[in-house]
XYZ file of C-alpha atoms in Angstrom:
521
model
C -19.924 30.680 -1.198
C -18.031 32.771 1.555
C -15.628 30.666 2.556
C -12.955 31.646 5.710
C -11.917 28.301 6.598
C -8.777 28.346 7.458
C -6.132 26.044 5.300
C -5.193 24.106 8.487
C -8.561 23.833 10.022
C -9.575 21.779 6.208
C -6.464 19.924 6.303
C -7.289 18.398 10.510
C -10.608 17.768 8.856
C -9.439 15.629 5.987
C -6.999 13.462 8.229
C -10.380 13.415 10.369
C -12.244 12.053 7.168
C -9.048 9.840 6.298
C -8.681 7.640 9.933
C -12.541 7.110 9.535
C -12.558 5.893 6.005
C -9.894 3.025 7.192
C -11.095 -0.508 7.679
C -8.771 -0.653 10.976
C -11.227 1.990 12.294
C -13.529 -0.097 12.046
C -12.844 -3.814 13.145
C -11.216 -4.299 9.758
C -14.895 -3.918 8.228
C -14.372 -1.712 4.778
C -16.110 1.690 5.190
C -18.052 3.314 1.998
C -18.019 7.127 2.049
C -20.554 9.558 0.839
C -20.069 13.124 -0.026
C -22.584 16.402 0.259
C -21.966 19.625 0.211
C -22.057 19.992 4.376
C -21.115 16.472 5.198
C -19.540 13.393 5.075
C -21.368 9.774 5.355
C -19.458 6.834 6.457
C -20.726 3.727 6.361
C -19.252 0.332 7.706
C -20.791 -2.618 9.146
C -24.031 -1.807 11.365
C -23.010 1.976 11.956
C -23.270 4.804 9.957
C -21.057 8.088 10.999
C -21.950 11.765 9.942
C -19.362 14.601 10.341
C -20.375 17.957 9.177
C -17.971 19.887 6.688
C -15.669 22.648 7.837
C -17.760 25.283 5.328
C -19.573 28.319 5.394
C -22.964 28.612 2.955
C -25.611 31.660 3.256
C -27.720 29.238 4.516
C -25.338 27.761 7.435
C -22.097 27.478 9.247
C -20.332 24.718 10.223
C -17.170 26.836 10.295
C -15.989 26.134 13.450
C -16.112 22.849 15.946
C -18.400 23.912 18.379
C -20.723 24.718 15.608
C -20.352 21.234 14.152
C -20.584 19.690 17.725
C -24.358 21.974 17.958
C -25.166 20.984 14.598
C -24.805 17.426 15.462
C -26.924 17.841 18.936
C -29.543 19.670 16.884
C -29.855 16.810 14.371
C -29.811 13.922 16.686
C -33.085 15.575 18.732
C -35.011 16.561 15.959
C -34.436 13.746 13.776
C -35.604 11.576 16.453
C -38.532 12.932 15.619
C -39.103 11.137 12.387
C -36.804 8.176 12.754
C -35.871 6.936 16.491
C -34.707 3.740 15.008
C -31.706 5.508 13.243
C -30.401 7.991 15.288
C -28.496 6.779 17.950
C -26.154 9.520 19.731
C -23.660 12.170 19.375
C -20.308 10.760 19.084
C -16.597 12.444 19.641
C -13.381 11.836 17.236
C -10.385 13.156 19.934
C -6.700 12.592 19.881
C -4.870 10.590 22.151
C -1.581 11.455 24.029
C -0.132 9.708 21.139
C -1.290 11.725 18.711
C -3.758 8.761 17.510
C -7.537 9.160 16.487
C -10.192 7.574 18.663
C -13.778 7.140 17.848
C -15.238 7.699 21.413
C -12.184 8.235 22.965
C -11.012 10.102 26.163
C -8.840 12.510 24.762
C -9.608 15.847 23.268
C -12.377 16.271 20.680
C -11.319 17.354 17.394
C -14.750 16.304 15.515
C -18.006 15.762 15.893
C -20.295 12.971 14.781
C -24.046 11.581 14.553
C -23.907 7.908 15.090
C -26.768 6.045 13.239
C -27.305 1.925 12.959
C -26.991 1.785 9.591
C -29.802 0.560 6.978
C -30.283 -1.159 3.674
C -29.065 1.588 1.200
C -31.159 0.186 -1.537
C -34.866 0.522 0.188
C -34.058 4.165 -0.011
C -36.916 5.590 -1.816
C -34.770 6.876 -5.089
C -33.223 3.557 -5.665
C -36.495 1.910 -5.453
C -37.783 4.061 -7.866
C -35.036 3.622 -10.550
C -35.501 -0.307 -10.038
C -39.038 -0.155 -10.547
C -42.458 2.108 -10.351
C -43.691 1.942 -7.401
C -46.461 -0.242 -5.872
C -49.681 1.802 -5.109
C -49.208 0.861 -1.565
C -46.480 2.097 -1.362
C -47.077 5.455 -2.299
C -49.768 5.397 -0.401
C -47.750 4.754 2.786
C -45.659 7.305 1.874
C -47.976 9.737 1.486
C -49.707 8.441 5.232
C -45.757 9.014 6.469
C -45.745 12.214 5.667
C -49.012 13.529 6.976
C -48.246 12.232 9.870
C -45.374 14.090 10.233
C -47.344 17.257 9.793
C -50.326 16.301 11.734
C -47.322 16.694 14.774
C -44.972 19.101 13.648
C -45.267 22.198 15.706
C -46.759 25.788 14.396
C -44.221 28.148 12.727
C -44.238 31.766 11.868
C -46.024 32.431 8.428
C -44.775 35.846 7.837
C -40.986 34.538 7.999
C -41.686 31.316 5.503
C -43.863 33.790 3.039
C -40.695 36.391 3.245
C -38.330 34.012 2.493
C -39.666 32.600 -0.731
C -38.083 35.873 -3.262
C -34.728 35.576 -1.475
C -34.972 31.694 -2.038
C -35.487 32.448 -5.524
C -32.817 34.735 -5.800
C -30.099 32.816 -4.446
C -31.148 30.111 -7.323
C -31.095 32.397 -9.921
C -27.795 33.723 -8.733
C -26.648 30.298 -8.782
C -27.607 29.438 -12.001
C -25.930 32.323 -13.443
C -22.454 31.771 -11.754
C -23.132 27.797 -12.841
C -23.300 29.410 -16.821
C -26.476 28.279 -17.071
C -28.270 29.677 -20.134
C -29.191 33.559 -19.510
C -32.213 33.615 -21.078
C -33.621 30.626 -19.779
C -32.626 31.792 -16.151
C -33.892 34.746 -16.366
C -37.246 34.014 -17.603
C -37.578 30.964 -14.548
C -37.278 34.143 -12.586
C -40.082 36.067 -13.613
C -42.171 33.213 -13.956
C -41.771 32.575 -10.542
C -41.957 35.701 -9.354
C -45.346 36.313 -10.870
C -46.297 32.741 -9.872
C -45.435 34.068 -5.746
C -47.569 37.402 -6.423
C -50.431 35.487 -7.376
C -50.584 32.786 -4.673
C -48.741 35.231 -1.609
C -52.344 35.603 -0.552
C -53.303 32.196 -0.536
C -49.764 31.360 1.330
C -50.956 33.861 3.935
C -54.605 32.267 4.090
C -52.823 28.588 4.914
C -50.661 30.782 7.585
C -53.949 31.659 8.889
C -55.107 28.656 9.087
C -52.183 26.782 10.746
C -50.745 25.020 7.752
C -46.897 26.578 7.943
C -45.244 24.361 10.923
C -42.006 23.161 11.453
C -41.592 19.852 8.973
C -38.910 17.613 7.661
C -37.498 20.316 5.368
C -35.873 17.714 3.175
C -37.548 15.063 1.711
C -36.105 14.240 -1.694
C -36.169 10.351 -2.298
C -33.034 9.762 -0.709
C -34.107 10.707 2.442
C -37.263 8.100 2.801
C -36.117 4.686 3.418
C -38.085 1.164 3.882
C -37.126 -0.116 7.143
C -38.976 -3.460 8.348
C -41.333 -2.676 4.940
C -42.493 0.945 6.283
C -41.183 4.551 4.875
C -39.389 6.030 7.563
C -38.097 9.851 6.966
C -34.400 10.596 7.989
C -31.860 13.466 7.549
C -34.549 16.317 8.228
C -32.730 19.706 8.130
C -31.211 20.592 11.372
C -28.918 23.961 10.733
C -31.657 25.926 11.009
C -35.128 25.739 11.849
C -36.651 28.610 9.556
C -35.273 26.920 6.385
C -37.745 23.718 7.903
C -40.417 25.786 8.784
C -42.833 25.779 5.797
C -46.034 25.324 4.198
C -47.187 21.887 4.606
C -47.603 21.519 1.031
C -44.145 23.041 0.422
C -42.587 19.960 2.421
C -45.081 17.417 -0.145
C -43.873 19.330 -3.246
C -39.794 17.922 -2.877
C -40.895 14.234 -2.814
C -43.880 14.984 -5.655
C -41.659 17.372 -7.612
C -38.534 13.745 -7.177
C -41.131 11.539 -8.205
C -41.580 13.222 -11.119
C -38.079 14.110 -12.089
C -36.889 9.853 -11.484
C -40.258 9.493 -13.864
C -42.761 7.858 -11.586
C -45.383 10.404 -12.036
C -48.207 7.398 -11.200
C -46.064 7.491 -7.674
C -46.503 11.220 -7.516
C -50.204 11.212 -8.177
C -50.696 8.389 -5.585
C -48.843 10.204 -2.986
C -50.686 13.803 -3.947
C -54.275 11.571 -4.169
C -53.495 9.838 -0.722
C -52.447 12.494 1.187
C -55.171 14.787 0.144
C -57.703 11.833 1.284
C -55.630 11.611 4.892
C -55.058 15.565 5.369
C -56.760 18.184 6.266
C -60.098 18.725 3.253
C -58.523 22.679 2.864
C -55.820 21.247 1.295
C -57.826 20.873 -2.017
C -57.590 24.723 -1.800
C -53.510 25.306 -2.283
C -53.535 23.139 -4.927
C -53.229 26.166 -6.770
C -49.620 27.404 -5.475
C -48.372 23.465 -6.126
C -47.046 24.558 -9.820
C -44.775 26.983 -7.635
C -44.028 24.937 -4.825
C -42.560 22.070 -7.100
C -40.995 24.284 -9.392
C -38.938 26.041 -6.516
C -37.606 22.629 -5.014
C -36.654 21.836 -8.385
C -34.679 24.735 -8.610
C -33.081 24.280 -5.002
C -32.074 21.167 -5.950
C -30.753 21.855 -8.982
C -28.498 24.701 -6.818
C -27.319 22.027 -4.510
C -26.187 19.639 -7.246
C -24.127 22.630 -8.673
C -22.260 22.702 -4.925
C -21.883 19.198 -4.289
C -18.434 18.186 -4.190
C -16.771 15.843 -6.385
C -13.689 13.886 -5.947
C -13.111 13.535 -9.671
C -14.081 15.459 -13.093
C -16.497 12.643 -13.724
C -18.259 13.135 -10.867
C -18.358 17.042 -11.609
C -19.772 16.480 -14.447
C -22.443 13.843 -13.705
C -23.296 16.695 -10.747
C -23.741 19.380 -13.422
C -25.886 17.406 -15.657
C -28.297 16.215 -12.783
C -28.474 19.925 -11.911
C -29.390 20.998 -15.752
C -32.278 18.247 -15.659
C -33.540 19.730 -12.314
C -33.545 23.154 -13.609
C -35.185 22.664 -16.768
C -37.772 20.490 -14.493
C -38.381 23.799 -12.361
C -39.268 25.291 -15.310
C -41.506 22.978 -16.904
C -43.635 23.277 -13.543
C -43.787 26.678 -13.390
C -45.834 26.492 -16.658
C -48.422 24.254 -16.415
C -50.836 23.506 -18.793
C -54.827 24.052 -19.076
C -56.499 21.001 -16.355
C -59.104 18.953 -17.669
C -61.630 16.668 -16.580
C -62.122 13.071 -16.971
C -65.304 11.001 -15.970
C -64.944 7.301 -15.438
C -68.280 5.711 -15.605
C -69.818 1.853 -15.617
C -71.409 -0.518 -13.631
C -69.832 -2.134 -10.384
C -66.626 -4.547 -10.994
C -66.049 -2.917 -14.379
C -62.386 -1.542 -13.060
C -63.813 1.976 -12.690
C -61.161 2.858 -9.731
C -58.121 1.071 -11.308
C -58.177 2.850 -14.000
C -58.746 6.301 -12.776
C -55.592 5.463 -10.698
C -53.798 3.813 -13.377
C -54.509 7.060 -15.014
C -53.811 10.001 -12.701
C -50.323 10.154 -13.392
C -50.643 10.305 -17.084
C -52.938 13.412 -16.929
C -51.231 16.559 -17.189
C -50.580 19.062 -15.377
C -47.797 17.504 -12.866
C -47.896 15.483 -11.069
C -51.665 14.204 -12.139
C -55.246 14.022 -11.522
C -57.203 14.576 -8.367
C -59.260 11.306 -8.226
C -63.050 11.494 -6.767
C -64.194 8.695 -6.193
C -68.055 8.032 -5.061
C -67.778 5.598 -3.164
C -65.211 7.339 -0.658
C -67.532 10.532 -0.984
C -70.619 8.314 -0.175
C -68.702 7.122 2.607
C -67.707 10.419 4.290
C -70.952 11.717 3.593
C -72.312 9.140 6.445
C -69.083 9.696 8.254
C -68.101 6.300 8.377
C -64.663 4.612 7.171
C -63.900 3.727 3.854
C -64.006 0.665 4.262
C -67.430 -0.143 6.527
C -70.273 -0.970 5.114
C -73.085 1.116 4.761
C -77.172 0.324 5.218
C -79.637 0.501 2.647
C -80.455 4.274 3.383
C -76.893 4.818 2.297
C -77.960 4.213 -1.162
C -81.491 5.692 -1.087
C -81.926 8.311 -4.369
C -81.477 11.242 -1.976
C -77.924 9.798 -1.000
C -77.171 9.200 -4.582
C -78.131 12.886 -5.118
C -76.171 14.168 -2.768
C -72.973 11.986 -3.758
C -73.247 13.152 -7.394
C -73.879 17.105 -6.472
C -70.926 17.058 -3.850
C -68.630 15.093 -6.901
C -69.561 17.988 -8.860
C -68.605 20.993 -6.378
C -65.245 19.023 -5.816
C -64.678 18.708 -9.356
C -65.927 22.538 -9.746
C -63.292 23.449 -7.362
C -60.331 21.222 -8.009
C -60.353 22.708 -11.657
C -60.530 26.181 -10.670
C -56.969 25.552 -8.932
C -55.728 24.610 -12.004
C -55.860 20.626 -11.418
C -56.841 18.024 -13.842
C -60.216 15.923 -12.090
C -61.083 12.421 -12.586
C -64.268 11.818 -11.462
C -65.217 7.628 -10.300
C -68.856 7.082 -10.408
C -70.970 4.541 -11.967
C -73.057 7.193 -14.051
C -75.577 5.353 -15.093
C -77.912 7.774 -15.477
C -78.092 10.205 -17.943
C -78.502 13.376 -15.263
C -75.912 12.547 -13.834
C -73.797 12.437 -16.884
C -75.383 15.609 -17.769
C -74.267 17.397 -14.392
C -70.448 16.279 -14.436
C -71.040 17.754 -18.148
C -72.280 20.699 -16.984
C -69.507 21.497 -14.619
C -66.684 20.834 -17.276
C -68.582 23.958 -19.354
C -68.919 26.486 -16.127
C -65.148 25.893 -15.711
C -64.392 26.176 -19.439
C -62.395 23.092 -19.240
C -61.820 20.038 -21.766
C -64.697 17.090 -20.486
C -63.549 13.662 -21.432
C -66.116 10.759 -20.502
C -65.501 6.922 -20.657
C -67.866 4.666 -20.004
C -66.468 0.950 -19.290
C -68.287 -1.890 -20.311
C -67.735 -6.072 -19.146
C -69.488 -8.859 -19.042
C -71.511 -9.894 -16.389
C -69.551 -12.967 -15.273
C -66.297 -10.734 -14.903
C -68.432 -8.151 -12.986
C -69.106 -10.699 -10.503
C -66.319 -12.326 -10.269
C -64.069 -8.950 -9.628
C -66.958 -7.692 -6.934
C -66.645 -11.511 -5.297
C -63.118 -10.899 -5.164
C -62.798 -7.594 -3.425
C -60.853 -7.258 -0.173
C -61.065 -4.090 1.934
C -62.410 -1.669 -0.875
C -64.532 1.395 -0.171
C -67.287 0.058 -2.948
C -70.661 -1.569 -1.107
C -71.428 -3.753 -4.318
C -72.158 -7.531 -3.948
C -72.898 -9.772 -6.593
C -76.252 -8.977 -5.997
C -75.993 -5.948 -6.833
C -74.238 -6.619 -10.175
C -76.836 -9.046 -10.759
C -79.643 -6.163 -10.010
C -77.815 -3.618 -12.303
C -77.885 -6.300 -15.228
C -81.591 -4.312 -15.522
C -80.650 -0.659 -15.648
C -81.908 0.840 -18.153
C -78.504 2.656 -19.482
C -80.198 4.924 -22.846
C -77.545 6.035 -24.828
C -74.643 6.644 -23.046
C -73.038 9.409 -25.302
C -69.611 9.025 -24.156
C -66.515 6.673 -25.240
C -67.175 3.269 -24.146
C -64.458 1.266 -23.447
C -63.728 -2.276 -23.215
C -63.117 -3.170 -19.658
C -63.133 -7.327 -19.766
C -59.542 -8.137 -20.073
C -56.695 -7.318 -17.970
C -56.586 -3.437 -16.114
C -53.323 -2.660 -18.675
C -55.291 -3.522 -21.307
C -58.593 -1.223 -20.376
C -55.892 1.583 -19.377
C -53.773 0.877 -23.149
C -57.968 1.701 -24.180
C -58.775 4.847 -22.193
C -55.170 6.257 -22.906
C -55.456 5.893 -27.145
C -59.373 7.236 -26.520
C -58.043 10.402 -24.235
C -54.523 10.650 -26.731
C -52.285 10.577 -23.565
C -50.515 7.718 -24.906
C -47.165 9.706 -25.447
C -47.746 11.755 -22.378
C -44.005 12.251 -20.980
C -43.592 12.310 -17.327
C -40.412 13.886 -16.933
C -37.908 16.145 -19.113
């Protein structure tokens, strides 16, 4: 880090930090402080305070006060962006004639400050997670959060985000070196990466193309997604500098997927990855393939900016320096991923077919888990209708089946070829169709896995009886019709599905052997 700041300009600053971290500032309400490596959180009562560090970092300056008095304008307008509710106004600290601190005062500013109204700390996303996994909903309405965002974010400059991905990489690999991070190990994270960006620079340049680099949230680790009145609302969303915001939309997914993974939710991370490709854009699906790269990097960044982050006390240093070791080797455990495979979920309607392929996405490697096709969503756009309205008999005429299996199978087809695992939801009770899902597995010279689960006809019903707001058409008339199917042999794993969904997903994960599959390092 350069670092000019004068001695006297750090020592204002600290009595700055000091008459803000007293309880008399503050009513006599206690104030909690939080340190990063460009600013300092205080939190007391119903207000929180941010005053940006006197430093200097490649990637911005807060040397001076009227660059900490911009910074602070810049983050208050485009953070109102993603979270009006928080971000209240740009505050002055000045001196009185006295010589006294005011918050708000009429004297002379000496510091800066983005006023918030302070929220629950523990509905931030990374607490939540380390409580407990996360509820598909949830991840879910994460996932809708964040596409949102980028369905509004403005258009950025592709060349500029695609030219700043080797010097990105550099300054990590720098870091890691001055950190004494192992040699080897940093040095072969390099040239993994770099090869990983020579492969996928055209594809980067293809999504430029095609409008996917815009301006985003920049930011958005787990820390900086909070519940507020039971909705994820995104905060703190890089303000220093535009260009380090201005991205491919699927490298502002990769920080929260590549989080989920390293706090071990990887069922979260699939959720989020599986919702937001449902909600987005279809091209998505095809930069799936520069994802391995994508995570890996913001792995690597953070790792870098645990290595910077301050700490008061040699504890804390060394608490810093281990979280930064776990997000390294993270980075490069995603630059490598494994071979994809596919899965096929098959069985008649109210057999659990869609829990478990989401129960197990995140279990399916590579990071952070199986794409999930499911027909009855496929059926559903296929008539352009929502997921959840229900469709007329011709919906489910042969030809509509036909088409529903063959467009499964070119999703599948071209899922795998960007490297991602496929679970494919479809009652299969025919054996064509089995045969065609088959089929695709061998043109892509990928692993085929096929379960078919089996229940009894009074659970059928009473699961299809019970269904609220589901993208499935099935009735228990129609369970009672398939009761006459004549099924053949099925020829792949069948799977008792009668009990409780844990129990059918304990089943499919001993018959796939993913039952020690490790989500994180």
């Amino acid at each position: 880090m350069d670092d000019p700041i004068p001695a006297s300009e750090r020592s204002r600053q600290e009595q700055v930090f000091r008459f803000v971290a007293e309880a008399t500032t503050h009513d006599g309400a206690s104030a909690t402080r939080i340190d990063t490596h460009g600013a300092v959180v205080f939190l007391s009562g119903d207000r929180a305070l941010k005053i940006k560090r006197a430093v200097r970092f490649p990637f911005l300056d807060y040397s001076t006060l009227a660059r900490r008095k911009a910074a602070c304008e810049q983050e208050l307008e485009i953070n109102r962006r993603f979270a009006p509710q928080i971000y209240r106004r740009v505050v002055p600290i000045t001196r009185a004639a006295n010589g006294a601190f005011e918050i708000g005062g009429n004297g002379e500013p000496v510091e800066w400050a983005v006023e918030m109204q302070r929220f629950d700390e523990s509905r931030t996303i990374d607490r939540l997670t380390r409580e407990q996994p996360l509820a598909p909903a949830l991840a879910d309405a994460i996932a809708d959060a964040i596409e949102a965002s980028h369905r509004s974010a403005p258009k950025a400059d592709t060349a500029t985000w695609v030219a700043s991905l080797l010097p990105i990489l550099a300054d990590n690999t720098s870091s890691f070196i001055a950190g004494g991070f192992p040699p080897d190990r940093v040095a072969a994270l390099d040239r993994a990466s770099r090869s990983a960006f020579e492969r996928i620079r055209p594809l980067l340049e293809q999504r430029g193309a095609q409008g996917f680099v815009r301006w985003c949230h920049g930011d958005l680790h787990l820390a900086n997604i909070v519940l507020i009145d039971g909705k994820p609302v995104l905060f703190d969303a890089i303000e220093f500098d535009p260009v380090f915001a201005s991205v491919d939309l699927l490298y502002d997914l990769a920080f929260p997927l590549m989080d989920l993974i390293q706090h071990d939710r990887c069922d979260a991370a699939a959720g989020v990855l599986n919702r937001y490709l449902a909600v987005g854009d279809e091209a998505h699906a095809e930069g799936l393939r520069a994802l391995p790269l994508l995570m890996s990097l913001r792995a690597a960044v953070r790792a870098k900016v645990m290595l910077s982050r301050p700490a008061l006390d040699v504890a804390t240093e060394r608490s810093n320096r281990q979280i930064a070791m776990s997000y390294f080797a993270l980075a490069e455990r995603l630059i490598a991923p494994p071979h994809p495979r596919l899965i096929a979920v098959g069985g008649l309607s109210g057999t659990g077919k869609s829990v478990l392929a989401r129960g197990l996405s995140g279990r399916v490697p590579p990071l952070p888990g199986a794409v999930v096709l499911r027909s009855d969503v496929i059926r559903k756009r296929l008539f352009g209708v929502a997921d959840t309205e229900r469709l007329p008999q011709a919906g489910y005429s042969r030809d509509a089946t036909a088409d529903v299996y063959r467009i499964l199978g070119e999703r599948a087809a071209h899922i795998l070829a960007q490297g991602c695992s496929v679970i494919v939801d479809a009652v299969f009770s025919r054996q064509e169709e089995r045969a065609a899902i088959e089929a695709v597995a061998r043109d892509q010279d990928v692993e085929i896995s096929g379960l078919y689960l089996v229940a009894d006809v009074k659970t059928r019903l009473d699961r299809v009886a019970h269904r609220i707001g589901d993208a499935s058409d099935a009735t228990p008339d129609i369970v009672r019709q398939q009761q006459a199917y004549e099924q053949g042999d099925i020829g792949w794993t069948t799977i008792d599905a009668s009990g409780s969904p844990d129990k059918t997903l304990i089943r499919a994960l001993a018959a796939l052997r993913l039952v020690d599959q490790v989500c994180s390092t």
